[in-house]
Tab-separated table of C-alpha atoms in Angstrom:
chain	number	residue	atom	x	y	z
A	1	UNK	CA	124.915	43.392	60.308
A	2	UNK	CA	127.172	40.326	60.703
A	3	UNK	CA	126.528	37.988	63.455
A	4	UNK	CA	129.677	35.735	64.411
A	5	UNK	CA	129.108	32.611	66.345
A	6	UNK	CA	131.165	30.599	68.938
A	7	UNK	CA	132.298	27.185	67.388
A	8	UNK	CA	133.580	24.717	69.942
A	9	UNK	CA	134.176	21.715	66.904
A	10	UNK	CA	137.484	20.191	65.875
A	11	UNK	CA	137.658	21.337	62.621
A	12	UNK	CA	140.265	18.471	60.562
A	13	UNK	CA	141.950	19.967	57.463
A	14	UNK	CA	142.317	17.725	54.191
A	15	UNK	CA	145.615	15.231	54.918
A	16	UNK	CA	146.215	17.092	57.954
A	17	UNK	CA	143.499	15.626	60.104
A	18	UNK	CA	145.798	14.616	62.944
A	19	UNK	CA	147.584	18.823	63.644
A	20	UNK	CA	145.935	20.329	66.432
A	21	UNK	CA	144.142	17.113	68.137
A	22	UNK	CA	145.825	16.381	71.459
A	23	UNK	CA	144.125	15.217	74.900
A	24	UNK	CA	143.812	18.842	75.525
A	25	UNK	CA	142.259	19.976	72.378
A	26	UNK	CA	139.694	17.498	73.083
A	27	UNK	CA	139.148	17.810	76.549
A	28	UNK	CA	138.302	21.699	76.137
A	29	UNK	CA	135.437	20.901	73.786
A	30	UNK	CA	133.924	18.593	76.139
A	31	UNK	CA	132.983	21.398	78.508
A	32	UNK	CA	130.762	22.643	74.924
A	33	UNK	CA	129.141	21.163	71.856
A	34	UNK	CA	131.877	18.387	71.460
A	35	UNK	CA	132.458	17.898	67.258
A	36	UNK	CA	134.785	16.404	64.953
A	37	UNK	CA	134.511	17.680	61.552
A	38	UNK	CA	136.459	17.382	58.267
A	39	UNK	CA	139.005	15.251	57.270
A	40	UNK	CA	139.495	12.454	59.607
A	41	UNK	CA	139.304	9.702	57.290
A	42	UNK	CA	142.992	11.021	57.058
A	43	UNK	CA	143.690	9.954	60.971
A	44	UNK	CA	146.122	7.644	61.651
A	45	UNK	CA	144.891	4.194	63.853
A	46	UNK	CA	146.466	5.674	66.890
A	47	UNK	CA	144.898	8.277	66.738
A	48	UNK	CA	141.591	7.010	65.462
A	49	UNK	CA	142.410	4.668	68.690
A	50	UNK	CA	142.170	7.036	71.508
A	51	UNK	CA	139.910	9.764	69.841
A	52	UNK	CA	137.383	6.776	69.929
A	53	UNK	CA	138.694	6.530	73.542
A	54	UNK	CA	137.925	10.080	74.587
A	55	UNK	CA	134.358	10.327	72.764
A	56	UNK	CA	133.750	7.301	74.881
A	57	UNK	CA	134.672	9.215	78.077
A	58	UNK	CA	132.614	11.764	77.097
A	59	UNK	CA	129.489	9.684	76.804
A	60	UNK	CA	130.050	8.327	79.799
A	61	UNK	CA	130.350	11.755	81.537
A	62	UNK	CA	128.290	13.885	79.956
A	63	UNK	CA	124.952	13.724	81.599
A	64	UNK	CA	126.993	15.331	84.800
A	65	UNK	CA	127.426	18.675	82.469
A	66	UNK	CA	124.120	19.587	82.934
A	67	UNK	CA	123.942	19.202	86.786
A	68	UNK	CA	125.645	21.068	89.564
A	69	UNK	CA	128.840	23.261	88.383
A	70	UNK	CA	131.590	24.218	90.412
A	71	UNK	CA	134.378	26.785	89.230
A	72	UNK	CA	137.263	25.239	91.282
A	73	UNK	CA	139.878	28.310	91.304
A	74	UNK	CA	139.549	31.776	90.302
A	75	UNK	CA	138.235	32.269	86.441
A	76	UNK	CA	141.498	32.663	84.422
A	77	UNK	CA	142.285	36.198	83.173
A	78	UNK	CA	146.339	35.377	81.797
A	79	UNK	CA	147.351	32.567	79.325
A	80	UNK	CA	149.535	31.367	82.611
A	81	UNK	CA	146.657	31.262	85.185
A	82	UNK	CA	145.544	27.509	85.998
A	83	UNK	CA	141.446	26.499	85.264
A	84	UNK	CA	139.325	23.992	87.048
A	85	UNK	CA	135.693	23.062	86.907
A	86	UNK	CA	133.529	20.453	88.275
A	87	UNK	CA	130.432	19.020	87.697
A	88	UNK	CA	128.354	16.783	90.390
A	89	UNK	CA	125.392	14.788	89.818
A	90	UNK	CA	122.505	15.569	91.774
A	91	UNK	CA	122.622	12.826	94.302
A	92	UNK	CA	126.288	13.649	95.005
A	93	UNK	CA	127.537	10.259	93.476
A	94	UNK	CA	129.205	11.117	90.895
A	95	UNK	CA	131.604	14.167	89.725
A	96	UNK	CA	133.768	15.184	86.535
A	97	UNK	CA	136.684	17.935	86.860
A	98	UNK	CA	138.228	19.648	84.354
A	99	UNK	CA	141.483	21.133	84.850
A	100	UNK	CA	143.523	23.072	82.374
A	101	UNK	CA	147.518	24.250	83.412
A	102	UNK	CA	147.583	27.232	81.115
A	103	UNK	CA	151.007	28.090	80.111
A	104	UNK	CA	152.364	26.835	83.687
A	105	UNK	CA	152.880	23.383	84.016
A	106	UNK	CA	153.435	22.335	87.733
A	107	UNK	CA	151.337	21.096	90.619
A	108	UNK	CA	148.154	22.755	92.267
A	109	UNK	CA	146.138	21.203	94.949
A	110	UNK	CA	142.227	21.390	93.145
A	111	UNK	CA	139.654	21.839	95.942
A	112	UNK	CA	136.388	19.777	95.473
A	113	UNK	CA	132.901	20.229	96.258
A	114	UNK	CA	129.339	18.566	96.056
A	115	UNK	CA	130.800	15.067	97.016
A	116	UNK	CA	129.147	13.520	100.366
A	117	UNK	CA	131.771	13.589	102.909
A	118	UNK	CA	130.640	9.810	103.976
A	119	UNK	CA	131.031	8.536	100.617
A	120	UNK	CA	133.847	6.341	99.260
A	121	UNK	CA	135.018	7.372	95.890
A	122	UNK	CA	136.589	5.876	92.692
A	123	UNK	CA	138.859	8.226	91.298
A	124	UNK	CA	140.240	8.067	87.942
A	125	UNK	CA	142.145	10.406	85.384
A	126	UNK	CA	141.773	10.422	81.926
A	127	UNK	CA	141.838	7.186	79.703
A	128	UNK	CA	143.396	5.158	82.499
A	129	UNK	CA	141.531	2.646	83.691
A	130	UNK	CA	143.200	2.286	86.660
A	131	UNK	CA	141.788	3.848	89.972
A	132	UNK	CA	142.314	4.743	93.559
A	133	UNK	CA	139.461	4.765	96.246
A	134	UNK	CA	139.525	7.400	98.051
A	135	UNK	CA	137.226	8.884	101.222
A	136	UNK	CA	134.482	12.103	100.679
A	137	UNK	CA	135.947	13.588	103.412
A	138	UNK	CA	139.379	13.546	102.495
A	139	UNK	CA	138.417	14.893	98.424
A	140	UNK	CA	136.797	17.668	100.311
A	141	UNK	CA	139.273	18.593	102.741
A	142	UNK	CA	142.211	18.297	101.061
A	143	UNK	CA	140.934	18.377	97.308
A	144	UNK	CA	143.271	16.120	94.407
A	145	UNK	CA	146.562	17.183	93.881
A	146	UNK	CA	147.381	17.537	90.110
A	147	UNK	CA	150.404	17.479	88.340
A	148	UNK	CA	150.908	18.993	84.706
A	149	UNK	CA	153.055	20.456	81.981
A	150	UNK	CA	152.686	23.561	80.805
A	151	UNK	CA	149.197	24.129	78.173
A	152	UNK	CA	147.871	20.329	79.208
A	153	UNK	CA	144.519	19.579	80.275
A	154	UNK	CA	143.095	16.335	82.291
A	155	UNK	CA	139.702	14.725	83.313
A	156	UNK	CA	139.048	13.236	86.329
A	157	UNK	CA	136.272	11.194	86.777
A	158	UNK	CA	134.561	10.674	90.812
A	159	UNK	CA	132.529	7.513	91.095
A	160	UNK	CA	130.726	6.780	94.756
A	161	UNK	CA	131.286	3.072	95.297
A	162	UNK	CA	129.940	3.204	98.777
């Protein structure tokens, strides 16, 4: 009997490492075993540049994959439906959602949970270093409001400052 297995890696094809590796690609294979494999000696600086950038994310957000989980909007069952997860550290100080458009772009308001309502929070979205603080109460009430094209995925990562 044959016995297929689920592979979440990023295969890279000889010369052709850089076809298929977007911010989305990546993102999705956060939420599994996150690998690069094959030809990415082939990678251009660019986008040896923010591949570096996103593995770094990861690192930095990883530990909250194995804490509290929160399926944000209704499990996808169409290519067009929207996904969202979140993850929340134990002690409710820090959070990383996931969201995914499908094959509709637009905006969705993402309801959160987990956070302390008391907090203040750092939020930032994907390799911008920027951020905007931003009360528990309000992420919880009125959730983030994301805006996307059509088959894109972002990160946004919760930080209590206070």
């Amino acid at each position: 009997e044959r016995v297929s297995r689920c592979h979440s890696g990023m295969p890279t094809h000889e010369n052709q490492g850089h076809i298929g590796l977007d911010d989305t690609a990546i993102l999705s294979r956060m939420l599994g075993k996150l690998e690069i494999t094959g030809d990415i000696a082939s990678w251009s600086d660019s986008l040896t540049t923010r591949m570096t950038r996103w593995i770094d994310k990861f690192k930095a957000v990883r530990h909250l994959c194995v804490q509290d989980f929160y399926q944000l909007l209704p499990t996808p069952t169409t290519v067009e439906d929207w996904d969202a997860v979140q993850f929340v550290s134990y002690d409710q100080n820090e959070s990383v959602i996931f969201v995914f458009s499908g094959n509709q772009g637009g905006r969705k308001v993402i309801p959160l949970h987990g956070l302390s309502a008391d907090g203040i929070y750092t939020v930032s979205y994907g390799l911008d270093s920027q951020h905007r603080e931003i009360r528990g109460q309000e992420l919880l009430s009125q959730g983030l409001v994301v805006e996307m094209n059509r088959d894109q995925g972002s990160l946004c990562h919760v930080n209590q400052v206070y």
